[in-house]
Short mmCIF file of C-alpha atoms in Angstrom, two decimals:
data_model
loop_
_atom_site.label_atom_id
_atom_site.label_comp_id
_atom_site.label_asym_id
_atom_site.label_seq_id
_atom_site.Cartn_x
_atom_site.Cartn_y
_atom_site.Cartn_z
CA UNK T 1 -11.95 71.89 -15.24
CA UNK T 2 -12.25 75.61 -14.73
CA UNK T 3 -8.81 77.21 -14.56
CA UNK T 4 -10.04 80.75 -13.90
CA UNK T 5 -12.82 81.15 -11.37
CA UNK T 6 -14.98 84.09 -10.49
CA UNK T 7 -17.05 82.71 -7.67
CA UNK T 8 -19.36 85.71 -7.27
CA UNK T 9 -21.87 85.88 -10.13
CA UNK T 10 -22.99 89.32 -8.98
CA UNK T 11 -22.05 92.22 -6.72
CA UNK T 12 -24.04 95.28 -5.72
CA UNK T 13 -22.46 98.43 -4.22
CA UNK T 14 -23.44 101.99 -3.51
CA UNK T 15 -22.14 104.85 -5.62
CA UNK T 16 -18.97 106.28 -4.13
CA UNK T 17 -18.04 103.11 -2.25
CA UNK T 18 -15.36 100.59 -3.17
CA UNK T 19 -16.13 97.65 -5.47
CA UNK T 20 -13.95 94.57 -5.06
CA UNK T 21 -14.16 91.83 -7.67
CA UNK T 22 -12.30 88.60 -7.04
CA UNK T 23 -10.73 85.99 -9.26
CA UNK T 24 -8.91 82.74 -8.50
CA UNK T 25 -6.84 80.59 -10.81
CA UNK T 26 -5.49 77.07 -10.64
CA UNK T 27 -2.88 76.94 -13.41
CA UNK T 28 0.53 77.94 -12.01
CA UNK T 29 1.76 78.53 -15.59
CA UNK T 30 -0.40 81.66 -15.88
CA UNK T 31 1.84 84.72 -15.78
CA UNK T 32 -0.30 87.55 -17.10
CA UNK T 33 -3.75 88.58 -15.97
CA UNK T 34 -6.32 90.91 -17.44
CA UNK T 35 -9.69 92.38 -16.55
CA UNK T 36 -12.29 93.09 -19.19
CA UNK T 37 -15.51 95.04 -18.82
CA UNK T 38 -18.61 94.23 -20.83
CA UNK T 39 -21.79 96.22 -21.28
CA UNK T 40 -24.95 94.50 -22.61
CA UNK T 41 -24.99 94.02 -26.40
CA UNK T 42 -21.36 95.13 -26.71
CA UNK T 43 -18.05 93.32 -26.93
CA UNK T 44 -15.70 93.11 -23.94
CA UNK T 45 -13.29 96.02 -23.56
CA UNK T 46 -9.87 95.80 -21.96
CA UNK T 47 -9.69 97.49 -18.56
CA UNK T 48 -6.42 96.74 -16.80
CA UNK T 49 -3.77 94.04 -16.61
CA UNK T 50 -0.94 92.83 -14.42
CA UNK T 51 2.14 90.74 -14.97
CA UNK T 52 3.14 88.06 -12.48
CA UNK T 53 6.31 89.99 -11.66
CA UNK T 54 4.17 92.67 -10.00
CA UNK T 55 1.68 92.53 -7.18
CA UNK T 56 -0.20 95.72 -7.94
CA UNK T 57 -1.10 97.82 -10.94
CA UNK T 58 -3.09 101.02 -10.79
CA UNK T 59 -4.89 103.02 -13.46
CA UNK T 60 -7.03 105.86 -12.21
CA UNK T 61 -9.92 104.47 -10.20
CA UNK T 62 -8.97 100.89 -11.04
CA UNK T 63 -6.36 98.84 -9.20
CA UNK T 64 -5.57 95.17 -9.68
CA UNK T 65 -3.84 93.19 -6.93
CA UNK T 66 -2.12 89.87 -7.51
CA UNK T 67 -1.32 87.32 -4.80
CA UNK T 68 0.69 84.62 -6.57
CA UNK T 69 1.05 82.35 -3.56
CA UNK T 70 -2.72 82.26 -3.15
CA UNK T 71 -3.34 82.24 -6.92
CA UNK T 72 -5.75 85.09 -6.40
CA UNK T 73 -6.29 88.47 -7.96
CA UNK T 74 -8.75 91.23 -7.29
CA UNK T 75 -9.97 94.36 -9.02
CA UNK T 76 -10.70 97.39 -6.87
CA UNK T 77 -12.81 100.25 -8.18
CA UNK T 78 -12.71 103.40 -6.06
CA UNK T 79 -14.96 105.32 -6.05
CA UNK T 80 -17.59 103.27 -7.82
CA UNK T 81 -19.83 105.05 -10.29
CA UNK T 82 -23.16 104.01 -11.85
CA UNK T 83 -21.42 103.86 -15.25
CA UNK T 84 -19.23 101.07 -13.86
CA UNK T 85 -22.27 98.77 -13.83
CA UNK T 86 -21.29 95.96 -16.21
CA UNK T 87 -20.06 92.38 -16.31
CA UNK T 88 -16.38 92.06 -15.41
CA UNK T 89 -14.35 89.17 -16.77
CA UNK T 90 -11.07 88.02 -15.35
CA UNK T 91 -8.69 86.44 -17.89
CA UNK T 92 -5.31 84.76 -17.66
CA UNK T 93 -2.50 83.92 -20.06
CA UNK T 94 0.51 81.68 -19.67
CA UNK T 95 3.52 80.58 -21.63
CA UNK T 96 2.63 76.93 -21.70
CA UNK T 97 4.12 75.32 -24.77
CA UNK T 98 4.33 78.58 -26.67
CA UNK T 99 0.63 79.38 -26.33
CA UNK T 100 1.09 82.57 -24.36
CA UNK T 101 -1.22 84.44 -26.67
CA UNK T 102 -4.36 82.58 -25.63
CA UNK T 103 -6.59 83.86 -22.86
CA UNK T 104 -8.61 81.77 -20.43
CA UNK T 105 -11.64 83.62 -19.12
CA UNK T 106 -13.65 83.35 -15.95
CA UNK T 107 -17.44 83.28 -16.06
CA UNK T 108 -17.78 86.94 -15.13
CA UNK T 109 -19.21 88.99 -12.27
CA UNK T 110 -22.12 91.37 -12.80
CA UNK T 111 -21.42 94.61 -10.93
CA UNK T 112 -24.32 96.92 -10.16
CA UNK T 113 -23.54 100.35 -8.75
CA UNK T 114 -26.59 101.94 -7.21
CA UNK T 115 -26.98 105.73 -7.21
CA UNK D 1 -10.10 103.25 -37.23
CA UNK D 2 -13.13 100.96 -37.01
CA UNK D 3 -11.23 98.47 -34.82
CA UNK D 4 -12.84 95.03 -34.95
CA UNK D 5 -16.10 94.69 -36.84
CA UNK D 6 -18.40 91.68 -37.15
CA UNK D 7 -21.03 90.80 -39.74
CA UNK D 8 -23.92 90.09 -39.29
CA UNK D 9 -25.06 91.47 -35.95
CA UNK D 10 -27.93 89.01 -35.61
CA UNK D 11 -29.04 85.90 -37.49
CA UNK D 12 -31.67 83.20 -37.15
CA UNK D 13 -30.94 79.81 -38.68
CA UNK D 14 -32.84 76.57 -38.96
CA UNK D 15 -31.17 73.36 -37.85
CA UNK D 16 -28.96 72.05 -40.62
CA UNK D 17 -28.45 75.36 -42.39
CA UNK D 18 -25.01 76.78 -42.93
CA UNK D 19 -23.62 80.25 -42.53
CA UNK D 20 -20.41 82.24 -42.29
CA UNK D 21 -19.61 84.92 -39.74
CA UNK D 22 -17.18 87.57 -40.88
CA UNK D 23 -14.68 89.36 -38.67
CA UNK D 24 -12.55 92.23 -39.95
CA UNK D 25 -9.88 94.30 -38.19
CA UNK D 26 -8.01 97.36 -39.39
CA UNK D 27 -5.28 97.42 -36.73
CA UNK D 28 -2.81 95.24 -38.63
CA UNK D 29 -3.01 92.62 -35.88
CA UNK D 30 -1.33 89.29 -36.50
CA UNK D 31 -3.52 87.23 -34.17
CA UNK D 32 -7.27 86.75 -34.42
CA UNK D 33 -9.71 84.71 -32.33
CA UNK D 34 -13.29 83.48 -32.29
CA UNK D 35 -15.10 83.04 -28.97
CA UNK D 36 -18.60 82.09 -27.98
CA UNK D 37 -20.35 83.37 -24.91
CA UNK D 38 -23.16 81.41 -23.28
CA UNK D 39 -25.06 82.28 -20.09
CA UNK D 40 -23.03 81.34 -17.04
CA UNK D 41 -20.14 80.07 -19.17
CA UNK D 42 -17.98 83.11 -19.80
CA UNK D 43 -16.03 83.31 -23.05
CA UNK D 44 -14.78 80.11 -24.62
CA UNK D 45 -12.24 80.01 -27.43
CA UNK D 46 -13.44 78.26 -30.60
CA UNK D 47 -10.57 78.74 -33.06
CA UNK D 48 -7.73 81.16 -33.46
CA UNK D 49 -5.12 82.25 -35.99
CA UNK D 50 -1.57 83.48 -35.47
CA UNK D 51 -1.19 84.80 -38.99
CA UNK D 52 -2.52 84.85 -42.52
CA UNK D 53 -3.08 81.32 -43.77
CA UNK D 54 -2.88 79.71 -40.31
CA UNK D 55 -5.62 78.43 -38.03
CA UNK D 56 -5.73 76.34 -34.88
CA UNK D 57 -8.33 74.78 -32.61
CA UNK D 58 -9.34 76.31 -29.33
CA UNK D 59 -11.33 74.94 -26.43
CA UNK D 60 -14.64 74.23 -28.24
CA UNK D 61 -13.90 73.75 -31.99
CA UNK D 62 -16.40 71.01 -32.88
CA UNK D 63 -19.00 72.02 -35.45
CA UNK D 64 -17.04 75.05 -36.62
CA UNK D 65 -14.48 75.76 -39.32
CA UNK D 66 -12.40 78.88 -39.89
CA UNK D 67 -10.30 80.49 -42.58
CA UNK D 68 -7.76 83.34 -42.58
CA UNK D 69 -7.10 84.03 -46.25
CA UNK D 70 -6.33 87.69 -45.60
CA UNK D 71 -4.57 89.16 -42.58
CA UNK D 72 -7.45 91.50 -41.80
CA UNK D 73 -10.26 88.93 -42.05
CA UNK D 74 -11.13 85.86 -40.01
CA UNK D 75 -14.15 83.81 -41.07
CA UNK D 76 -16.11 81.41 -38.84
CA UNK D 77 -18.25 78.83 -40.61
CA UNK D 78 -21.05 76.62 -39.40
CA UNK D 79 -21.58 73.85 -41.95
CA UNK D 80 -24.71 72.34 -40.36
CA UNK D 81 -26.10 74.49 -37.57
CA UNK D 82 -27.43 72.87 -34.40
CA UNK D 83 -29.51 74.40 -31.58
CA UNK D 84 -26.49 73.95 -29.28
CA UNK D 85 -24.73 76.58 -31.40
CA UNK D 86 -27.19 79.25 -30.32
CA UNK D 87 -24.88 81.76 -28.71
CA UNK D 88 -23.24 85.15 -28.95
CA UNK D 89 -20.06 85.01 -31.01
CA UNK D 90 -17.21 87.42 -30.45
CA UNK D 91 -14.21 87.99 -32.61
CA UNK D 92 -11.01 89.46 -31.19
CA UNK D 93 -7.58 90.42 -32.44
CA UNK D 94 -4.20 91.27 -30.96
CA UNK D 95 -0.62 92.07 -31.87
CA UNK D 96 1.70 89.10 -32.09
CA UNK D 97 2.73 87.82 -28.68
CA UNK D 98 0.75 90.45 -26.78
CA UNK D 99 -1.92 89.33 -24.40
CA UNK D 100 -4.32 92.26 -24.74
CA UNK D 101 -7.07 91.38 -27.18
CA UNK D 102 -9.53 93.77 -28.77
CA UNK D 103 -13.07 92.54 -29.28
CA UNK D 104 -15.76 93.14 -31.84
CA UNK D 105 -19.38 93.94 -30.92
CA UNK D 106 -20.58 90.36 -31.30
CA UNK D 107 -22.98 88.36 -33.46
CA UNK D 108 -26.12 86.91 -31.90
CA UNK D 109 -27.01 83.59 -33.49
CA UNK D 110 -30.25 81.72 -32.86
CA UNK D 111 -30.58 78.20 -34.25
CA UNK D 112 -34.11 76.84 -34.27
#
């Protein structure tokens, strides 16, 4: 049973436009959410995170929105740049039985930003 | 700082062979993790450790063993490799109780 879902395997946008990557989760115990970015042949790198006590977190061109009632979060990239082309993973963590240090990952969304 | 490093970068094994993947981190992190990434499957946790001398099972532990004899190293062993273990393996580490994990570059393993 997939607890973190990224239903769009891929997304293509034009340079300068907004990229919106979506993520849904089913486990109501999740209270911390992260986005990782992964280039081919490299390990994932941390991008941005949000705690369940917030509904928005911004870092430069990247903003993550959290809708707890809908169990949905999204990553907005504005403006998108060709260097943003990568696979983006959504991950979640929750304090369920003291295991709040484990992350559950979605399957990833491949973002392609076209010049 | 080198961060998280993994050895080897690529390996080909025959079915039934054994091998050990080495992960090292120089950030003094308490927690370390092993994941595998397969096409269309995202990252799945194999085993993890919350400190030197401790290990625990993750989501997909069968066929793997781990050891954490030193705080900076986390070893992943395959005693008898199977083609189903063909994957990309990532090691990660984090500070105790902090969600943000830092990943190594990965090890590509092909089991024939």
